[in-house]
Tab-separated table of C-alpha atoms in Angstrom:
chain	number	residue	atom	x	y	z
A	6	MET	CA	0.001	-0.032	0.011
A	7	GLY	CA	2.758	2.403	0.835
A	8	VAL	CA	4.784	1.802	-2.362
A	9	PHE	CA	1.998	1.311	-4.819
A	10	PHE	CA	-0.788	3.533	-3.538
A	11	VAL	CA	0.497	6.144	-1.064
A	12	TYR	CA	3.616	6.894	-2.952
A	13	PRO	CA	1.992	7.405	-6.377
A	14	VAL	CA	-0.734	9.639	-4.799
A	15	VAL	CA	1.841	11.738	-2.928
A	16	THR	CA	3.752	12.045	-6.218
A	17	ILE	CA	0.679	13.367	-7.922
A	18	LEU	CA	0.306	15.886	-5.152
A	19	GLY	CA	3.949	16.919	-5.511
A	20	ARG	CA	3.718	17.219	-9.241
A	21	GLY	CA	0.611	19.457	-8.949
A	22	LEU	CA	1.570	21.571	-5.856
A	23	TRP	CA	5.386	21.553	-5.893
A	24	PRO	CA	6.160	21.565	-9.642
A	25	ASP	CA	9.449	23.407	-9.272
A	26	GLY	CA	10.423	22.510	-5.752
A	27	GLY	CA	8.451	25.220	-4.046
A	28	LEU	CA	4.764	25.293	-3.028
A	29	ASP	CA	2.869	26.553	-6.072
A	30	PHE	CA	-0.934	26.552	-6.389
A	31	SER	CA	-0.861	27.949	-9.895
A	32	PRO	CA	-1.448	24.575	-11.684
A	33	VAL	CA	-4.603	23.975	-9.492
A	34	GLY	CA	-5.525	27.681	-9.916
A	35	HIS	CA	-5.300	27.326	-13.714
A	36	VAL	CA	-7.879	24.533	-13.538
A	37	PHE	CA	-10.398	26.858	-11.875
A	38	SER	CA	-9.534	29.943	-14.008
A	39	ASP	CA	-9.633	28.271	-17.445
A	40	SER	CA	-13.157	28.312	-18.852
A	41	GLY	CA	-12.691	25.061	-20.643
A	42	MET	CA	-11.644	23.293	-17.375
A	43	ARG	CA	-14.563	24.849	-15.489
A	44	HIS	CA	-16.921	23.471	-18.134
A	45	ILE	CA	-15.327	20.053	-17.643
A	46	MET	CA	-15.762	20.148	-13.849
A	47	TRP	CA	-19.339	21.338	-14.294
A	48	PHE	CA	-20.169	18.592	-16.743
A	49	THR	CA	-18.581	16.014	-14.419
A	50	VAL	CA	-20.830	17.072	-11.585
A	51	TRP	CA	-24.100	17.564	-13.355
A	52	GLN	CA	-23.932	14.318	-15.412
A	53	ALA	CA	-23.268	12.464	-12.233
A	54	ALA	CA	-26.132	14.165	-10.460
A	55	ALA	CA	-28.489	13.470	-13.439
A	56	SER	CA	-27.279	9.857	-13.695
A	57	THR	CA	-27.996	9.380	-9.995
A	58	ALA	CA	-31.469	10.886	-10.192
A	59	LEU	CA	-32.354	8.743	-13.198
A	60	THR	CA	-31.116	5.568	-11.535
A	61	LEU	CA	-33.106	6.242	-8.386
A	62	VAL	CA	-36.252	6.855	-10.423
A	63	VAL	CA	-36.030	3.616	-12.365
A	64	ALA	CA	-34.645	1.390	-9.651
A	65	LEU	CA	-36.611	2.346	-6.491
A	66	PRO	CA	-39.895	0.675	-7.748
A	67	ALA	CA	-37.892	-2.499	-8.379
A	68	ALA	CA	-36.322	-2.251	-4.901
A	69	PHE	CA	-39.894	-2.113	-3.372
A	70	VAL	CA	-41.208	-4.996	-5.506
A	71	VAL	CA	-38.279	-7.295	-4.764
A	72	ALA	CA	-38.358	-6.369	-1.034
A	73	ARG	CA	-42.087	-6.703	-0.405
A	74	TYR	CA	-43.615	-9.099	-2.912
A	75	ARG	CA	-43.292	-12.966	-3.143
A	76	PHE	CA	-43.491	-14.172	-6.680
A	77	ARG	CA	-42.295	-17.098	-8.784
A	78	GLY	CA	-38.628	-16.683	-9.763
A	79	ARG	CA	-37.964	-13.891	-7.233
A	80	ALA	CA	-34.533	-15.169	-6.387
A	81	LEU	CA	-33.646	-15.548	-10.101
A	82	VAL	CA	-34.731	-11.885	-10.776
A	83	ARG	CA	-32.620	-10.653	-7.961
A	84	GLY	CA	-29.611	-12.552	-9.338
A	85	LEU	CA	-30.114	-11.266	-12.902
A	86	MET	CA	-30.439	-7.714	-11.662
A	87	ILE	CA	-26.809	-7.750	-10.488
A	88	VAL	CA	-25.473	-8.878	-13.900
A	89	PRO	CA	-25.050	-5.349	-15.341
A	90	PHE	CA	-23.146	-4.182	-12.255
A	91	VAL	CA	-20.474	-6.802	-12.654
A	92	LEU	CA	-20.014	-6.181	-16.353
A	93	PRO	CA	-16.948	-4.254	-17.430
A	94	THR	CA	-17.833	-0.697	-18.241
A	95	VAL	CA	-16.351	-1.124	-21.717
A	96	VAL	CA	-18.928	-3.909	-22.370
A	97	VAL	CA	-21.698	-1.652	-20.974
A	98	ALA	CA	-20.753	1.082	-23.438
A	99	SER	CA	-20.412	-1.368	-26.285
A	100	ALA	CA	-23.885	-2.684	-25.524
A	101	PHE	CA	-25.439	0.803	-25.892
A	102	ARG	CA	-23.500	1.324	-29.068
A	103	ALA	CA	-24.938	-1.940	-30.368
A	104	LEU	CA	-28.407	-0.496	-29.542
A	105	GLY	CA	-27.723	2.315	-31.950
A	106	PHE	CA	-26.824	5.032	-29.534
A	107	GLU	CA	-24.316	7.570	-30.857
A	108	PRO	CA	-22.190	9.562	-28.377
A	109	SER	CA	-24.672	11.801	-26.501
A	110	ILE	CA	-25.825	12.841	-23.022
A	111	ALA	CA	-28.783	10.390	-23.206
A	112	ALA	CA	-26.488	7.480	-23.900
A	113	ILE	CA	-24.275	8.353	-20.879
A	114	LEU	CA	-27.203	8.667	-18.450
A	115	LEU	CA	-28.956	5.521	-19.576
A	116	ALA	CA	-25.697	3.553	-19.437
A	117	HIS	CA	-24.981	4.738	-15.932
A	118	ALA	CA	-28.574	3.808	-14.823
A	119	PHE	CA	-28.092	0.429	-16.451
A	120	PHE	CA	-24.789	-0.165	-14.659
A	121	ASN	CA	-25.862	1.184	-11.135
A	122	TYR	CA	-29.437	-0.323	-11.200
A	123	ALA	CA	-28.458	-3.139	-8.780
A	124	VAL	CA	-26.840	-0.782	-6.205
A	125	VAL	CA	-30.198	0.845	-5.582
A	126	VAL	CA	-32.073	-2.395	-5.549
A	127	TYR	CA	-29.703	-4.178	-3.238
A	128	VAL	CA	-28.910	-1.329	-0.829
A	129	VAL	CA	-32.455	0.193	-0.596
A	130	GLY	CA	-34.299	-3.076	-0.997
A	131	GLY	CA	-32.085	-4.753	1.644
A	132	LEU	CA	-33.366	-2.286	4.294
A	133	TRP	CA	-36.945	-2.167	2.828
A	134	SER	CA	-37.256	-5.893	3.246
A	135	HIS	CA	-36.533	-5.635	6.954
A	136	LEU	CA	-38.929	-2.615	7.741
A	137	ASP	CA	-41.965	-3.623	9.739
A	138	PRO	CA	-44.926	-3.218	7.377
A	139	ARG	CA	-47.276	-2.729	10.330
A	140	GLN	CA	-45.979	0.758	10.700
A	141	GLU	CA	-47.350	1.830	7.342
A	142	ASP	CA	-50.584	-0.172	7.929
A	143	ALA	CA	-51.107	1.798	11.189
A	144	ALA	CA	-50.799	5.053	9.358
A	145	ARG	CA	-53.342	3.891	6.842
A	146	VAL	CA	-55.755	2.815	9.611
A	147	LEU	CA	-55.436	6.383	11.019
A	148	GLY	CA	-56.606	7.805	7.775
A	149	ALA	CA	-53.434	8.465	5.822
A	150	THR	CA	-53.502	7.855	2.089
A	151	ARG	CA	-51.073	5.374	0.519
A	152	LEU	CA	-48.881	8.292	-0.750
A	153	ARG	CA	-48.982	10.034	2.628
A	154	ALA	CA	-47.959	6.853	4.405
A	155	LEU	CA	-45.117	6.345	1.976
A	156	VAL	CA	-43.751	10.000	2.411
A	157	SER	CA	-44.380	10.273	6.140
A	158	VAL	CA	-43.446	6.740	7.405
A	159	THR	CA	-41.484	4.672	4.902
A	160	LEU	CA	-39.261	7.143	3.193
A	161	PRO	CA	-37.883	8.589	6.405
A	162	ALA	CA	-37.096	5.091	7.594
A	163	LEU	CA	-35.351	4.267	4.285
A	164	ARG	CA	-33.363	7.497	4.423
A	165	PRO	CA	-29.994	5.898	5.408
A	166	ALA	CA	-30.220	3.268	2.534
A	167	ILE	CA	-31.326	5.892	0.049
A	168	LEU	CA	-28.544	8.184	1.061
A	169	ALA	CA	-25.968	5.362	0.855
A	170	ALA	CA	-27.200	4.269	-2.599
A	171	THR	CA	-27.262	7.881	-3.812
A	172	SER	CA	-23.647	8.437	-2.721
A	173	ILE	CA	-22.422	5.237	-4.297
A	174	VAL	CA	-24.127	5.800	-7.602
A	175	PHE	CA	-22.934	9.498	-7.709
A	176	LEU	CA	-19.384	8.393	-6.910
A	177	PHE	CA	-19.417	5.748	-9.635
A	178	SER	CA	-20.925	8.193	-12.163
A	179	PHE	CA	-18.533	11.013	-11.015
A	180	THR	CA	-15.452	8.734	-11.616
A	181	SER	CA	-16.862	6.952	-14.648
A	182	PHE	CA	-14.242	6.436	-17.323
A	183	GLY	CA	-15.007	3.784	-19.939
A	184	ILE	CA	-18.670	4.746	-20.413
A	185	ILE	CA	-17.752	8.458	-20.795
A	186	LEU	CA	-14.784	7.720	-23.097
A	187	ILE	CA	-16.842	5.646	-25.541
A	188	LEU	CA	-20.333	7.230	-25.190
A	189	GLY	CA	-19.354	10.789	-24.592
A	190	GLY	CA	-17.351	11.688	-27.671
A	191	PRO	CA	-14.651	14.388	-27.741
A	192	SER	CA	-16.985	17.259	-26.627
A	193	ARG	CA	-18.145	15.575	-23.418
A	194	ALA	CA	-15.128	15.239	-21.256
A	195	THR	CA	-15.158	14.677	-17.496
A	196	LEU	CA	-12.250	14.988	-15.026
A	197	GLU	CA	-11.463	11.281	-15.594
A	198	THR	CA	-11.271	11.457	-19.367
A	199	GLU	CA	-9.505	14.807	-19.374
A	200	ILE	CA	-6.769	13.390	-17.081
A	201	TYR	CA	-6.353	10.632	-19.538
A	202	ARG	CA	-6.313	13.120	-22.558
A	203	GLN	CA	-3.797	15.478	-20.913
A	204	THR	CA	-1.488	12.555	-20.151
A	205	THR	CA	-1.652	10.541	-23.339
A	206	GLN	CA	-2.415	13.110	-26.039
A	207	VAL	CA	-1.425	16.618	-24.855
A	208	LEU	CA	1.450	15.261	-22.703
A	209	ASP	CA	0.772	17.935	-20.059
A	210	LEU	CA	1.473	16.002	-16.848
A	211	ARG	CA	1.356	19.183	-14.722
A	212	THR	CA	-2.260	19.889	-15.674
A	213	ALA	CA	-3.113	16.174	-15.372
A	214	ALA	CA	-1.758	16.244	-11.863
A	215	ALA	CA	-3.785	19.354	-10.943
A	216	LEU	CA	-6.934	17.756	-12.351
A	217	SER	CA	-6.163	14.598	-10.220
A	218	ILE	CA	-5.854	16.783	-7.067
A	219	VAL	CA	-9.142	18.470	-7.771
A	220	GLN	CA	-10.814	15.126	-8.243
A	221	LEU	CA	-9.280	13.758	-5.162
A	222	ILE	CA	-10.532	16.710	-3.102
A	223	ALA	CA	-14.000	16.315	-4.591
A	224	VAL	CA	-14.202	12.609	-3.768
A	225	VAL	CA	-12.983	13.157	-0.124
A	226	ALA	CA	-15.498	15.988	0.292
A	227	LEU	CA	-18.288	13.727	-0.998
A	228	LEU	CA	-17.292	10.912	1.404
A	229	VAL	CA	-17.100	13.331	4.385
A	230	MET	CA	-20.429	14.864	3.560
A	231	THR	CA	-22.043	11.408	3.076
A	232	GLY	CA	-20.650	10.239	6.361
A	233	SER	CA	-21.931	13.279	8.141
A	234	LEU	CA	-25.428	12.947	6.765
A	235	GLY	CA	-25.470	9.234	7.400
A	236	ARG	CA	-25.044	9.778	11.117
A	237	ARG	CA	-28.491	11.399	11.321
A	238	THR	CA	-30.697	8.315	11.689
A	239	VAL	CA	-34.196	7.741	13.004
A	240	PRO	CA	-35.256	4.765	15.226
A	241	LEU	CA	-36.360	1.802	13.089
A	242	SER	CA	-38.737	-1.077	13.783
A	243	LEU	CA	-37.289	-4.053	11.933
A	244	VAL	CA	-38.486	-7.561	11.341
A	245	SER	CA	-36.890	-10.525	9.506
A	246	ALA	CA	-37.127	-10.430	5.741
A	247	PRO	CA	-39.628	-13.416	5.428
A	248	GLU	CA	-42.100	-11.666	7.722
A	249	SER	CA	-42.334	-8.591	5.525
A	250	VAL	CA	-42.728	-10.397	2.181
A	251	ARG	CA	-46.257	-11.352	0.893
A	252	LEU	CA	-48.113	-12.150	-2.259
A	253	PRO	CA	-49.535	-9.317	-4.265
A	254	ARG	CA	-53.269	-9.343	-3.499
A	255	ALA	CA	-54.982	-6.422	-5.156
A	256	ALA	CA	-55.229	-5.897	-8.908
A	257	GLY	CA	-53.136	-2.747	-8.584
A	258	GLU	CA	-50.329	-4.627	-6.790
A	259	ARG	CA	-50.270	-7.264	-9.494
A	260	ALA	CA	-50.212	-4.657	-12.146
A	261	LEU	CA	-47.373	-2.914	-10.374
A	262	LEU	CA	-45.408	-6.135	-10.149
A	263	THR	CA	-45.966	-6.907	-13.755
A	264	GLY	CA	-45.058	-3.384	-14.842
A	265	VAL	CA	-41.855	-3.255	-12.825
A	266	LEU	CA	-40.660	-6.754	-14.043
A	267	THR	CA	-41.364	-5.865	-17.599
A	268	THR	CA	-39.595	-2.548	-17.375
A	269	THR	CA	-36.607	-4.166	-15.586
A	270	GLY	CA	-36.383	-6.851	-18.236
A	271	LEU	CA	-36.441	-4.342	-21.085
A	272	LEU	CA	-33.928	-1.944	-19.453
A	273	LEU	CA	-31.388	-4.542	-18.306
A	274	GLY	CA	-32.008	-7.329	-20.832
A	275	THR	CA	-32.274	-5.455	-24.065
A	276	PRO	CA	-28.688	-3.969	-24.199
A	277	ILE	CA	-27.096	-7.372	-23.408
A	278	ALA	CA	-29.318	-9.261	-25.902
A	279	VAL	CA	-28.632	-6.826	-28.720
A	280	LEU	CA	-24.845	-6.850	-27.919
A	281	VAL	CA	-24.767	-10.623	-28.333
A	282	ALA	CA	-27.006	-10.552	-31.407
A	283	ARG	CA	-24.753	-7.867	-33.106
A	284	SER	CA	-21.665	-9.978	-32.498
A	285	PHE	CA	-23.178	-12.691	-34.767
A	286	ASP	CA	-24.990	-10.319	-37.270
A	287	THR	CA	-22.491	-10.192	-40.175
A	288	ALA	CA	-23.091	-8.966	-43.702
A	289	ASP	CA	-23.440	-12.566	-44.903
A	290	GLY	CA	-26.029	-13.424	-42.186
A	291	PHE	CA	-25.716	-14.807	-38.707
A	292	GLY	CA	-22.387	-16.502	-38.056
A	293	PHE	CA	-19.001	-16.338	-36.435
A	294	GLY	CA	-17.521	-13.987	-38.985
A	295	PHE	CA	-16.813	-11.210	-36.436
A	296	TYR	CA	-15.222	-13.659	-34.050
A	297	ARG	CA	-12.938	-14.778	-36.831
A	298	ALA	CA	-12.209	-11.207	-37.710
A	299	LEU	CA	-10.654	-10.651	-34.302
A	300	GLY	CA	-7.671	-12.679	-35.541
A	301	GLU	CA	-7.531	-10.992	-38.982
A	302	LEU	CA	-8.235	-7.250	-38.577
A	303	HIS	CA	-5.158	-5.064	-38.474
A	304	ALA	CA	-2.843	-8.083	-38.737
A	305	ASN	CA	-0.179	-5.882	-40.322
A	306	SER	CA	-0.300	-3.163	-37.567
A	307	VAL	CA	2.382	-3.012	-34.974
A	308	LEU	CA	-0.405	-2.883	-32.340
A	309	PHE	CA	-2.153	-5.989	-33.633
A	310	VAL	CA	-2.460	-8.672	-30.936
A	311	PRO	CA	-4.185	-11.995	-31.717
A	312	PRO	CA	-7.467	-12.310	-29.731
A	313	ALA	CA	-6.435	-15.509	-28.035
A	314	GLU	CA	-3.387	-13.588	-26.735
A	315	ALA	CA	-5.516	-10.681	-25.439
A	316	ILE	CA	-7.822	-13.198	-23.677
A	317	GLY	CA	-4.640	-14.866	-22.200
A	318	ASN	CA	-3.406	-11.565	-21.000
A	319	SER	CA	-6.670	-10.706	-19.241
A	320	VAL	CA	-6.887	-14.059	-17.633
A	321	LEU	CA	-3.150	-13.951	-16.624
A	322	TYR	CA	-3.452	-10.483	-15.076
A	323	ALA	CA	-6.731	-11.451	-13.365
A	324	LEU	CA	-5.032	-14.533	-11.870
A	325	GLY	CA	-2.006	-12.457	-10.724
A	326	ALA	CA	-4.302	-9.770	-9.206
A	327	THR	CA	-6.339	-12.425	-7.434
A	328	ALA	CA	-3.254	-14.149	-5.977
A	329	ILE	CA	-1.898	-10.773	-4.687
A	330	ALA	CA	-5.344	-9.754	-3.318
A	331	LEU	CA	-5.789	-13.009	-1.527
A	332	LEU	CA	-2.263	-13.007	0.001
A	333	VAL	CA	-2.328	-9.348	1.092
A	334	GLY	CA	-6.110	-9.176	1.836
A	335	GLY	CA	-6.296	-12.569	3.473
A	336	THR	CA	-3.421	-11.795	5.766
A	337	ALA	CA	-4.880	-8.355	6.605
A	338	ALA	CA	-8.291	-9.900	7.226
A	339	PHE	CA	-6.846	-12.392	9.834
A	340	ALA	CA	-5.085	-9.443	11.507
A	341	ILE	CA	-8.158	-7.234	11.493
A	342	ALA	CA	-10.460	-9.899	12.796
A	343	ARG	CA	-8.191	-10.762	15.722
A	344	SER	CA	-6.989	-7.224	16.669
A	345	ARG	CA	-8.768	-4.501	18.629
A	346	ARG	CA	-7.093	-1.907	16.434
A	347	GLY	CA	-8.102	-3.599	13.202
A	348	ALA	CA	-10.440	-0.772	12.276
A	349	ALA	CA	-7.580	1.479	11.448
A	350	LEU	CA	-5.927	-1.089	9.146
A	351	ASN	CA	-9.325	-1.756	7.527
A	352	LEU	CA	-9.710	1.974	6.834
A	353	VAL	CA	-6.273	2.189	5.194
A	354	LEU	CA	-6.915	-0.812	2.936
A	355	ALA	CA	-10.270	0.704	1.838
A	356	LEU	CA	-8.637	3.953	0.661
A	357	PRO	CA	-8.077	2.767	-2.958
A	358	LEU	CA	-11.924	2.283	-3.312
A	359	GLY	CA	-12.303	6.136	-2.918
A	360	VAL	CA	-9.690	6.967	-5.466
A	361	SER	CA	-10.441	6.481	-9.234
A	362	ALA	CA	-8.652	3.947	-11.290
A	363	VAL	CA	-7.429	6.661	-13.675
A	364	THR	CA	-5.768	8.451	-10.794
A	365	VAL	CA	-4.105	5.218	-9.699
A	366	GLY	CA	-2.849	4.552	-13.279
A	367	PHE	CA	-1.591	8.099	-13.746
A	368	GLY	CA	0.135	7.967	-10.344
A	369	PHE	CA	1.920	4.705	-11.486
A	370	LEU	CA	2.995	6.419	-14.695
A	371	ILE	CA	4.782	9.425	-12.958
A	372	ALA	CA	5.951	7.819	-9.684
A	373	LEU	CA	7.371	4.483	-10.790
A	374	ASP	CA	9.830	5.874	-13.246
A	375	GLU	CA	13.144	5.710	-11.469
A	376	GLN	CA	15.267	2.888	-10.135
A	377	PRO	CA	14.777	0.796	-8.141
A	378	LEU	CA	11.094	1.257	-8.885
A	379	ASP	CA	11.263	1.885	-12.660
A	380	LEU	CA	8.413	-0.559	-13.504
A	381	ARG	CA	6.709	1.396	-16.374
A	382	GLY	CA	7.728	-1.186	-18.899
A	383	SER	CA	6.908	-4.241	-16.785
A	384	TRP	CA	3.629	-6.106	-17.174
A	385	VAL	CA	3.390	-6.731	-13.374
A	386	LEU	CA	2.134	-3.191	-12.881
A	387	VAL	CA	-1.260	-4.254	-14.319
A	388	PRO	CA	-2.120	-6.981	-11.776
A	389	ILE	CA	-0.671	-4.829	-8.946
A	390	ALA	CA	-3.013	-1.961	-9.963
A	391	HIS	CA	-5.950	-4.353	-10.104
A	392	ALA	CA	-5.171	-5.876	-6.750
A	393	LEU	CA	-5.185	-2.444	-5.082
A	394	VAL	CA	-9.021	-2.448	-5.313
A	395	ALA	CA	-9.373	-6.215	-4.947
A	396	VAL	CA	-7.556	-6.225	-1.642
A	397	ALA	CA	-10.299	-4.135	-0.053
A	398	VAL	CA	-12.968	-6.452	-1.455
A	399	VAL	CA	-11.138	-9.523	-0.040
A	400	VAL	CA	-10.979	-7.904	3.399
A	401	TYR	CA	-14.665	-6.769	3.217
A	402	VAL	CA	-15.778	-10.469	2.475
A	403	ALA	CA	-13.298	-12.390	4.751
A	404	VAL	CA	-13.457	-10.319	7.958
A	405	PRO	CA	-17.103	-11.048	8.876
A	406	VAL	CA	-16.476	-14.764	8.358
A	407	LEU	CA	-13.401	-14.759	10.591
A	408	ARG	CA	-15.225	-12.689	13.309
A	409	SER	CA	-18.064	-15.199	13.346
A	410	ILE	CA	-15.783	-18.102	14.490
A	411	GLU	CA	-16.598	-19.061	18.041
A	412	PRO	CA	-13.578	-18.223	20.315
A	413	ARG	CA	-14.305	-21.421	22.261
A	414	LEU	CA	-13.264	-23.443	19.235
A	415	ARG	CA	-9.776	-21.917	19.315
A	416	GLU	CA	-9.665	-22.179	23.101
A	417	ALA	CA	-10.594	-25.859	22.983
A	418	ALA	CA	-7.863	-26.533	20.364
A	419	ALA	CA	-5.344	-24.704	22.600
A	420	VAL	CA	-6.323	-26.661	25.632
A	421	LEU	CA	-5.824	-29.918	23.722
A	422	GLY	CA	-2.224	-28.829	22.993
A	423	ALA	CA	-2.481	-27.223	19.517
A	424	SER	CA	0.119	-24.497	18.811
A	425	PRO	CA	-1.199	-21.085	17.496
A	426	ARG	CA	-0.105	-22.079	13.997
A	427	ALA	CA	-1.986	-25.389	14.241
A	428	VAL	CA	-5.125	-23.537	15.581
A	429	TRP	CA	-4.980	-21.228	12.573
A	430	ARG	CA	-4.487	-24.100	10.208
A	431	GLU	CA	-7.126	-26.508	11.708
A	432	VAL	CA	-9.800	-23.976	12.938
A	433	ASP	CA	-9.610	-20.611	11.179
A	434	LEU	CA	-8.483	-21.522	7.733
A	435	PRO	CA	-11.071	-24.282	6.966
A	436	ILE	CA	-13.941	-21.991	8.126
A	437	ALA	CA	-12.591	-19.054	6.265
A	438	ALA	CA	-11.893	-20.972	3.015
A	439	ARG	CA	-15.381	-20.540	1.544
A	440	GLY	CA	-15.316	-16.798	2.175
A	441	LEU	CA	-11.844	-16.521	0.637
A	442	LEU	CA	-13.091	-18.384	-2.409
A	443	VAL	CA	-15.964	-15.891	-2.857
A	444	ALA	CA	-13.410	-13.061	-2.419
A	445	ALA	CA	-11.195	-14.646	-5.093
A	446	GLY	CA	-14.125	-14.682	-7.493
A	447	PHE	CA	-14.880	-11.000	-6.907
A	448	ALA	CA	-11.166	-10.098	-7.340
A	449	PHE	CA	-10.954	-12.101	-10.575
A	450	ALA	CA	-14.066	-10.370	-11.951
A	451	ILE	CA	-12.818	-6.907	-10.901
A	452	SER	CA	-9.511	-7.429	-12.710
A	453	LEU	CA	-11.076	-8.820	-15.844
A	454	GLY	CA	-13.136	-5.703	-16.413
A	455	GLU	CA	-10.768	-3.001	-15.176
A	456	PHE	CA	-10.046	-0.410	-17.847
A	457	GLY	CA	-9.176	2.949	-16.237
A	458	ALA	CA	-5.779	2.128	-14.852
A	459	THR	CA	-5.043	-0.446	-17.542
A	460	ALA	CA	-5.455	2.152	-20.307
A	461	PHE	CA	-2.422	3.995	-18.700
A	462	ILE	CA	-0.065	1.205	-17.794
A	463	ALA	CA	-0.718	-1.784	-20.083
A	464	ARG	CA	2.064	-2.274	-22.687
A	465	PRO	CA	0.795	-1.747	-26.161
A	466	ASP	CA	1.865	-5.290	-27.130
A	467	ARG	CA	0.173	-6.866	-24.113
A	468	PRO	CA	-3.322	-5.344	-23.990
A	469	THR	CA	-6.308	-6.803	-22.136
A	470	LEU	CA	-9.747	-7.455	-23.677
A	471	PRO	CA	-11.198	-4.116	-22.524
A	472	VAL	CA	-8.272	-2.322	-24.236
A	473	VAL	CA	-8.851	-4.366	-27.416
A	474	VAL	CA	-12.577	-3.441	-27.294
A	475	PHE	CA	-11.658	0.234	-26.970
A	476	ARG	CA	-9.222	0.084	-29.814
A	477	LEU	CA	-11.710	-1.576	-32.140
A	478	LEU	CA	-14.489	0.941	-31.308
A	479	GLY	CA	-12.044	3.713	-32.090
A	480	GLN	CA	-11.635	2.388	-35.757
A	481	PRO	CA	-14.201	3.180	-38.512
A	482	GLY	CA	-16.085	0.482	-40.344
A	483	ALA	CA	-18.687	-2.197	-39.737
A	484	GLN	CA	-16.065	-4.895	-39.475
A	485	ASN	CA	-14.257	-3.188	-36.588
A	486	PHE	CA	-17.618	-2.518	-34.884
A	487	GLY	CA	-18.720	-6.147	-35.184
A	488	ALA	CA	-15.360	-7.410	-33.941
A	489	ALA	CA	-15.739	-5.061	-30.943
A	490	MET	CA	-19.080	-6.614	-30.179
A	491	ALA	CA	-17.553	-10.124	-30.431
A	492	ALA	CA	-14.729	-9.116	-28.051
A	493	SER	CA	-17.249	-7.596	-25.661
A	494	THR	CA	-19.299	-10.769	-25.728
A	495	ILE	CA	-16.328	-12.913	-24.893
A	496	LEU	CA	-15.289	-10.497	-22.037
A	497	MET	CA	-18.957	-10.614	-20.744
A	498	LEU	CA	-18.952	-14.454	-20.718
A	499	LEU	CA	-15.645	-14.620	-18.849
A	500	THR	CA	-17.079	-12.167	-16.255
A	501	LEU	CA	-20.294	-14.183	-15.878
A	502	VAL	CA	-18.373	-17.426	-15.414
A	503	SER	CA	-16.518	-15.858	-12.458
A	504	VAL	CA	-19.798	-14.447	-10.978
A	505	LEU	CA	-21.524	-17.880	-11.326
A	506	ALA	CA	-18.592	-19.350	-9.460
A	507	ILE	CA	-19.155	-16.770	-6.675
A	508	GLU	CA	-22.782	-17.881	-6.479
A	509	ARG	CA	-21.666	-21.462	-6.276
A	510	PHE	CA	-19.673	-20.768	-3.121
A	511	ARG	CA	-21.645	-17.818	-1.631
A	512	THR	CA	-23.620	-18.375	1.494
A	513	ARG	CA	-26.681	-16.270	2.302
A	514	GLU	CA	-24.623	-14.069	4.621
A	515	LEU	CA	-21.845	-13.418	2.162
A	516	GLY	CA	-21.353	-11.312	-0.865
A	517	ALA	CA	-24.410	-9.038	-0.343
A	518	PHE	CA	-24.271	-5.315	-0.311
């Protein structure tokens, strides 16, 4: 963490605030004084706010239906709703391009709503399913209309969950990279895409560092504000989830259930279905032409990489990131679970979750350029960058499992003569193994779809599948577009396999928001 996260971030601060050896705020001041930069900052904020509002509007009814109504296939519907959230953002953007969306504001907002839909359903629906429905019934008995009971009783109780979902969706939209880059076009830049442009096209690292500092300040301010608002809670009357779920009885309730499920199916299923269909829809009819084209297009270019090699790179990086995340995150999880001061370590490991992938990649680029840390030409930077985020996920999944272990089991083993190492090997590790397998699945999926940091640090001759998709979408012609759809479909299938593996090992208490 010190070498591969703190040091690069500190280097960005130094490049932006101490460009010539002395404290100088002019690079950051330039960001605020330049009208073009102010437009970029304003667009970053308002598109994130609009994306968040749209996501809440379309997903809150689904959160209610899934939390309150029992219907056939309810568990399957909940599982399918999370699929867009685990898809790489490059695949999400490709799916909307397959639907016929050209770069536009509408495409950005819809893609963000598609990607973040599950956040609202799981975070808000999770609390909604535990709220005591008798509170709302009591308000109705006292004369309140259904709307008045919702506004006066239910929404205040849901406030912590709605606030949490809002902050998460806003943060994801604020730091969105792949979706903005592909669906925004050159005239719709955000802080993330402008950092990338200033670094790779304009070669102005000073401005890129200043933009990274502005973004870091904005993200920290958002987290502090959200934490402050989240502490203002109201007393809740909670029940177990099965007690609050019932069959829809009235005609209006059945109509609401049908409408929400239909809308959800169209919103979440259509982009994925069209993406897969476009990957087979060649000029000669349906077939594998675009998949074969992956190995033929641009074969004479110095940047050409056979598709099998790109798939191999993605899988190799994902395996490396998973191994690093399990080693570091697993060790940290054991320390956090058994230490009274583990909360501080937990907070430190969670820091990369609040910093955008583009900032991490840019930090690697400008910090790791001198011996003995000159790693810019090494492929190992990619799995290390992916592991920074995956470590926090491993800790998040493994710590609750380790804390649930009865202390008497360890005490009994110690009384019978087992050494501390034997207690760890025979008691802790077998119980934690399932949680660690789930964490490994999440780490693998995260690495497969990562694009922001990879775009900075992946070697041109060793790209990942998301980078190949981005390259193909940047080339004109139907053949390039179809090949991008084929590569996106392959990437989506790889991600889904890892998600299904998670579901295979997940218990009811693990892996939920």
